[in-house]
Amino acid sequence: MSQPDLNVNNFKITLSYDGQNYFGWQRHGDKPTLQYAIENAIEQGFGTRVAVKGSGRTDRGAHANGQVVSVNLPSAIQVGDIQESCNDFLSENIRVVDVESVPLDFHACDSAIAKHYRYVIWNERKLPENRAGRVWHVKEPLDVEAMIDACSVFEGEYDFSSFATRPNFKQKSTTRTVSKAVMFEELPLITFDIYANGFLYKMVRNIVRAIVKVGEGRYHRNDLYRIIKAKDRKASPGTAPASGLYLEQVFYSQDDLTKKLGEGALL
């Protein structure tokens, strides 16, 4: 077993970002990705090139209010130095919102026990300019009550193969446990919140597309059970746009998750 490096400290960094101008989270050569931007900001601020470990890969064009990264930095760098320095070298659409010193064995992805994603729909003919690239613009009226009723279909432990777009990396298992799936409306805004112990590639966006099919009158609640049972991506409809997707929070303790799940309306 390798010994911990006593010359470094481990930091948990929480980020918010508007992802519409980025090629997703993961570093991809010199293309503008969020991981690349964070690593560059650290290098510019502290003169050290390090790899940051994200809690997960957000899709190209998706956003975050609570993405978490962990990073080992030289012990001379203090927790109070990181937020201001990184934000100085990041564009305005990426912000470091919190920094904590954490044990060396903390890993942003491997230590997570659950995540909360939010998906936002704008259901009106006209889209305000400031919402462009930040929501899924659905122009035709939706049956929101039917959509709200459909959300609970996804709660529980299921094989979500029907809602997983095949990625270029293999998943060990396609079974996930959804603790809570709820929808709220304050038209023209429709907000979907989902909590699970993990998510498959494009799983949230695929679920949202199926729920909107219910709102369009093309699917009924029972169709969603049929799709889950099929365990086949071909049984499910397409994918909602990345523009409405937000990684809201990553959970590292059962107490924090239980507290959040016990809250009422999440808007």
CSV table of C-alpha atoms in Angstrom, one decimal:
chain,number,residue,atom,x,y,z
A,1,MET,CA,0.0,0.0,0.0
A,2,SER,CA,1.4,3.4,-1.0
A,3,GLN,CA,2.1,5.9,1.8
A,4,PRO,CA,0.3,9.3,1.8
A,5,ASP,CA,2.3,12.2,0.6
A,6,LEU,CA,2.8,14.4,3.8
A,7,ASN,CA,4.0,17.3,1.7
A,8,VAL,CA,0.5,17.9,0.2
A,9,ASN,CA,-2.9,18.8,1.5
A,10,ASN,CA,-6.1,17.6,0.0
A,11,PHE,CA,-8.9,20.1,-0.8
A,12,LYS,CA,-12.5,19.8,-1.7
A,13,ILE,CA,-13.6,22.5,-4.1
A,14,THR,CA,-17.2,23.3,-4.9
A,15,LEU,CA,-17.9,24.9,-8.3
A,16,SER,CA,-20.7,26.5,-10.1
A,17,TYR,CA,-20.6,27.0,-13.9
A,18,ASP,CA,-22.6,27.8,-17.0
A,19,GLY,CA,-21.5,25.0,-19.3
A,20,GLN,CA,-22.9,26.1,-22.6
A,21,ASN,CA,-19.5,27.3,-24.0
A,22,TYR,CA,-17.6,24.2,-22.8
A,23,PHE,CA,-17.0,20.7,-24.2
A,24,GLY,CA,-18.3,19.1,-21.0
A,25,TRP,CA,-16.3,18.4,-17.8
A,26,GLN,CA,-13.5,16.0,-18.8
A,27,ARG,CA,-10.2,17.2,-20.1
A,28,HIS,CA,-10.0,16.7,-23.9
A,29,GLY,CA,-6.7,17.9,-25.3
A,30,ASP,CA,-6.7,21.7,-25.5
A,31,LYS,CA,-10.4,22.1,-26.1
A,32,PRO,CA,-12.3,24.3,-23.6
A,33,THR,CA,-13.5,21.9,-20.9
A,34,LEU,CA,-14.3,22.6,-17.3
A,35,GLN,CA,-11.6,20.4,-15.9
A,36,TYR,CA,-9.0,22.0,-18.2
A,37,ALA,CA,-10.1,25.5,-17.0
A,38,ILE,CA,-9.8,24.6,-13.3
A,39,GLU,CA,-6.4,23.0,-13.7
A,40,ASN,CA,-5.1,26.0,-15.7
A,41,ALA,CA,-6.4,28.4,-13.0
A,42,ILE,CA,-4.5,26.4,-10.3
A,43,GLU,CA,-1.4,26.4,-12.4
A,44,GLN,CA,-1.6,30.2,-13.0
A,45,GLY,CA,-2.3,31.0,-9.4
A,46,PHE,CA,0.1,28.6,-7.7
A,47,GLY,CA,2.7,27.6,-10.3
A,48,THR,CA,1.9,23.9,-10.0
A,49,ARG,CA,0.3,21.6,-12.6
A,50,VAL,CA,-2.1,19.1,-11.0
A,51,ALA,CA,-4.9,16.8,-12.0
A,52,VAL,CA,-8.3,17.7,-10.4
A,53,LYS,CA,-10.7,14.8,-9.7
A,54,GLY,CA,-14.3,15.6,-10.4
A,55,SER,CA,-17.4,14.1,-8.8
A,56,GLY,CA,-18.6,13.1,-12.2
A,57,ARG,CA,-18.6,14.0,-15.9
A,58,THR,CA,-21.2,16.6,-16.8
A,59,ASP,CA,-22.3,16.6,-20.4
A,60,ARG,CA,-21.3,19.2,-23.0
A,61,GLY,CA,-23.6,22.2,-22.5
A,62,ALA,CA,-24.8,21.1,-19.0
A,63,HIS,CA,-24.3,23.3,-15.9
A,64,ALA,CA,-23.6,23.0,-12.2
A,65,ASN,CA,-24.3,24.8,-9.0
A,66,GLY,CA,-22.6,22.1,-6.9
A,67,GLN,CA,-19.9,20.3,-8.8
A,68,VAL,CA,-17.2,19.0,-6.5
A,69,VAL,CA,-13.5,18.4,-7.2
A,70,SER,CA,-10.7,17.1,-5.0
A,71,VAL,CA,-7.1,18.1,-5.6
A,72,ASN,CA,-3.8,17.6,-3.8
A,73,LEU,CA,-1.8,20.8,-3.5
A,74,PRO,CA,1.6,21.6,-1.9
A,75,SER,CA,1.2,22.0,1.9
A,76,ALA,CA,2.3,25.6,1.7
A,77,ILE,CA,-1.0,26.5,0.0
A,78,GLN,CA,-3.7,27.3,2.5
A,79,VAL,CA,-7.4,26.8,2.2
A,80,GLY,CA,-8.0,30.5,2.3
A,81,ASP,CA,-5.8,31.2,-0.7
A,82,ILE,CA,-7.6,29.0,-3.2
A,83,GLN,CA,-11.0,30.5,-3.9
A,84,GLU,CA,-9.8,34.0,-4.6
A,85,SER,CA,-6.8,32.9,-6.6
A,86,CYS,CA,-8.7,30.5,-8.8
A,87,ASN,CA,-11.6,32.9,-9.4
A,88,ASP,CA,-9.0,35.5,-10.5
A,89,PHE,CA,-7.9,33.2,-13.3
A,90,LEU,CA,-11.3,31.7,-14.2
A,91,SER,CA,-13.8,33.2,-16.6
A,92,GLU,CA,-16.9,34.7,-15.1
A,93,ASN,CA,-19.0,31.7,-16.1
A,94,ILE,CA,-17.0,29.4,-13.7
A,95,ARG,CA,-16.9,30.2,-10.0
A,96,VAL,CA,-15.2,28.5,-7.0
A,97,VAL,CA,-18.0,28.9,-4.4
A,98,ASP,CA,-16.4,26.9,-1.5
A,99,VAL,CA,-13.2,25.3,-0.5
A,100,GLU,CA,-12.6,22.9,2.4
A,101,SER,CA,-9.5,21.0,3.7
A,102,VAL,CA,-10.3,17.3,3.7
A,103,PRO,CA,-8.5,14.1,4.6
A,104,LEU,CA,-6.0,12.8,2.1
A,105,ASP,CA,-8.2,9.7,1.4
A,106,PHE,CA,-11.2,11.9,0.3
A,107,HIS,CA,-12.0,11.6,-3.4
A,108,ALA,CA,-14.6,13.7,-5.1
A,109,CYS,CA,-16.1,10.8,-7.0
A,110,ASP,CA,-15.2,7.7,-5.0
A,111,SER,CA,-16.3,9.2,-1.6
A,112,ALA,CA,-19.7,10.4,-2.9
A,113,ILE,CA,-22.8,8.5,-1.7
A,114,ALA,CA,-25.4,10.3,-3.8
A,115,LYS,CA,-26.0,13.2,-6.2
A,116,HIS,CA,-28.8,15.6,-6.8
A,117,TYR,CA,-29.5,16.8,-10.4
A,118,ARG,CA,-32.0,19.4,-11.4
A,119,TYR,CA,-33.6,19.8,-14.9
A,120,VAL,CA,-35.3,23.0,-15.9
A,121,ILE,CA,-37.9,23.4,-18.6
A,122,TRP,CA,-39.3,26.7,-19.9
A,123,ASN,CA,-42.9,26.0,-21.2
A,124,GLU,CA,-44.0,29.1,-23.1
A,125,ARG,CA,-43.9,30.2,-26.7
A,126,LYS,CA,-41.3,32.9,-26.1
A,127,LEU,CA,-38.0,32.3,-24.4
A,128,PRO,CA,-36.4,35.3,-22.6
A,129,GLU,CA,-32.9,36.0,-23.9
A,130,ASN,CA,-31.4,35.4,-20.4
A,131,ARG,CA,-32.7,31.9,-20.4
A,132,ALA,CA,-31.2,30.8,-23.7
A,133,GLY,CA,-28.8,27.9,-23.2
A,134,ARG,CA,-30.0,27.5,-19.6
A,135,VAL,CA,-33.3,25.6,-20.0
A,136,TRP,CA,-35.1,23.3,-22.4
A,137,HIS,CA,-37.5,25.5,-24.3
A,138,VAL,CA,-40.7,23.5,-24.9
A,139,LYS,CA,-43.1,25.8,-26.7
A,140,GLU,CA,-46.3,23.7,-26.7
A,141,PRO,CA,-48.4,23.5,-23.5
A,142,LEU,CA,-47.7,20.4,-21.3
A,143,ASP,CA,-49.9,18.5,-19.0
A,144,VAL,CA,-47.8,19.2,-15.9
A,145,GLU,CA,-50.0,17.4,-13.5
A,146,ALA,CA,-49.5,14.2,-15.5
A,147,MET,CA,-45.8,14.8,-15.5
A,148,ILE,CA,-45.7,15.4,-11.7
A,149,ASP,CA,-47.6,12.1,-11.2
A,150,ALA,CA,-45.2,10.2,-13.5
A,151,CYS,CA,-42.1,11.2,-11.5
A,152,SER,CA,-42.6,8.7,-8.7
A,153,VAL,CA,-42.3,5.8,-11.2
A,154,PHE,CA,-38.6,6.3,-11.1
A,155,GLU,CA,-38.2,6.1,-7.4
A,156,GLY,CA,-36.6,2.9,-6.0
A,157,GLU,CA,-33.9,0.5,-7.1
A,158,TYR,CA,-34.1,-0.4,-10.8
A,159,ASP,CA,-31.9,-1.5,-13.7
A,160,PHE,CA,-31.9,1.7,-15.7
A,161,SER,CA,-30.6,0.3,-18.9
A,162,SER,CA,-33.5,1.7,-20.8
A,163,PHE,CA,-32.5,5.2,-19.8
A,164,ALA,CA,-28.7,4.9,-20.3
A,165,THR,CA,-27.2,6.1,-23.5
A,166,ARG,CA,-24.3,3.8,-24.3
A,167,PRO,CA,-21.0,5.6,-23.5
A,168,ASN,CA,-17.5,5.0,-24.7
A,169,PHE,CA,-16.7,3.6,-21.2
A,170,LYS,CA,-18.3,0.6,-19.6
A,171,GLN,CA,-20.5,0.6,-16.5
A,172,LYS,CA,-20.0,-2.2,-14.0
A,173,SER,CA,-23.7,-2.2,-13.2
A,174,THR,CA,-26.7,-0.4,-14.6
A,175,THR,CA,-28.7,-0.7,-11.4
A,176,ARG,CA,-29.2,2.5,-9.5
A,177,THR,CA,-31.3,3.6,-6.5
A,178,VAL,CA,-33.4,6.8,-6.9
A,179,SER,CA,-34.2,8.2,-3.5
A,180,LYS,CA,-36.5,11.0,-4.7
A,181,ALA,CA,-37.8,12.2,-8.1
A,182,VAL,CA,-40.2,15.2,-7.9
A,183,MET,CA,-41.4,18.0,-10.2
A,184,PHE,CA,-42.6,21.5,-9.4
A,185,GLU,CA,-44.2,24.0,-11.7
A,186,GLU,CA,-44.4,27.8,-11.5
A,187,LEU,CA,-45.2,28.3,-15.1
A,188,PRO,CA,-43.6,28.9,-17.4
A,189,LEU,CA,-40.9,27.2,-15.3
A,190,ILE,CA,-41.1,23.4,-14.7
A,191,THR,CA,-38.4,22.0,-12.4
A,192,PHE,CA,-37.5,18.3,-12.0
A,193,ASP,CA,-35.3,17.2,-9.1
A,194,ILE,CA,-33.8,13.7,-8.8
A,195,TYR,CA,-31.6,12.2,-6.2
A,196,ALA,CA,-29.8,8.8,-6.6
A,197,ASN,CA,-26.8,6.9,-5.4
A,198,GLY,CA,-25.4,7.3,-9.0
A,199,PHE,CA,-26.4,8.1,-12.5
A,200,LEU,CA,-25.7,6.4,-15.8
A,201,TYR,CA,-24.6,8.3,-18.9
A,202,LYS,CA,-27.3,10.7,-19.9
A,203,MET,CA,-29.8,9.0,-17.5
A,204,VAL,CA,-31.4,12.2,-16.2
A,205,ARG,CA,-31.8,13.7,-19.7
A,206,ASN,CA,-33.3,10.4,-20.9
A,207,ILE,CA,-35.7,10.2,-18.0
A,208,VAL,CA,-36.8,13.8,-18.5
A,209,ARG,CA,-37.5,13.2,-22.2
A,210,ALA,CA,-39.8,10.3,-21.2
A,211,ILE,CA,-41.6,12.4,-18.6
A,212,VAL,CA,-42.2,15.2,-21.2
A,213,LYS,CA,-43.7,12.6,-23.5
A,214,VAL,CA,-46.3,12.1,-20.7
A,215,GLY,CA,-46.8,15.8,-20.7
A,216,GLU,CA,-47.3,15.8,-24.4
A,217,GLY,CA,-50.0,13.1,-24.1
A,218,ARG,CA,-47.9,10.5,-26.0
A,219,TYR,CA,-47.1,8.3,-23.0
A,220,HIS,CA,-49.0,7.4,-19.9
A,221,ARG,CA,-47.6,6.5,-16.5
A,222,ASN,CA,-47.8,2.8,-17.2
A,223,ASP,CA,-45.7,3.2,-20.3
A,224,LEU,CA,-42.8,4.3,-18.1
A,225,TYR,CA,-43.0,1.0,-16.1
A,226,ARG,CA,-42.9,-0.9,-19.3
A,227,ILE,CA,-39.8,0.9,-20.5
A,228,ILE,CA,-38.0,0.3,-17.3
A,229,LYS,CA,-38.9,-3.4,-17.4
A,230,ALA,CA,-37.6,-3.7,-21.0
A,231,LYS,CA,-34.0,-2.9,-19.9
A,232,ASP,CA,-33.4,-1.8,-23.5
A,233,ARG,CA,-32.4,1.7,-24.6
A,234,LYS,CA,-34.4,1.2,-27.8
A,235,ALA,CA,-37.6,0.9,-25.7
A,236,SER,CA,-37.2,4.5,-24.5
A,237,PRO,CA,-37.6,7.8,-26.4
A,238,GLY,CA,-34.8,10.3,-27.1
A,239,THR,CA,-32.8,12.6,-24.9
A,240,ALA,CA,-33.6,16.0,-23.5
A,241,PRO,CA,-31.2,18.8,-24.3
A,242,ALA,CA,-28.2,19.3,-22.1
A,243,SER,CA,-29.1,23.0,-21.7
A,244,GLY,CA,-31.6,22.3,-18.9
A,245,LEU,CA,-29.4,20.1,-16.8
A,246,TYR,CA,-27.7,21.2,-13.5
A,247,LEU,CA,-25.6,19.2,-11.1
A,248,GLU,CA,-27.0,20.7,-7.9
A,249,GLN,CA,-25.3,18.9,-5.0
A,250,VAL,CA,-23.0,15.9,-4.2
A,251,PHE,CA,-23.5,14.2,-0.9
A,252,TYR,CA,-20.7,12.6,1.2
A,253,SER,CA,-22.6,11.8,4.4
A,254,GLN,CA,-25.9,10.0,5.0
A,255,ASP,CA,-26.9,12.7,7.5
A,256,ASP,CA,-26.7,15.5,4.8
A,257,LEU,CA,-28.6,13.4,2.3
A,258,THR,CA,-31.3,12.5,4.8
A,259,LYS,CA,-31.7,16.1,5.8
A,260,LYS,CA,-32.1,17.2,2.2
A,261,LEU,CA,-34.5,14.5,1.3
A,262,GLY,CA,-36.7,15.5,4.2
A,263,GLU,CA,-37.0,19.0,3.0
A,264,GLY,CA,-40.2,20.2,1.2
A,265,ALA,CA,-40.4,22.0,-2.0
A,266,LEU,CA,-36.9,22.4,-3.4
A,267,LEU,CA,-37.4,25.5,-5.5
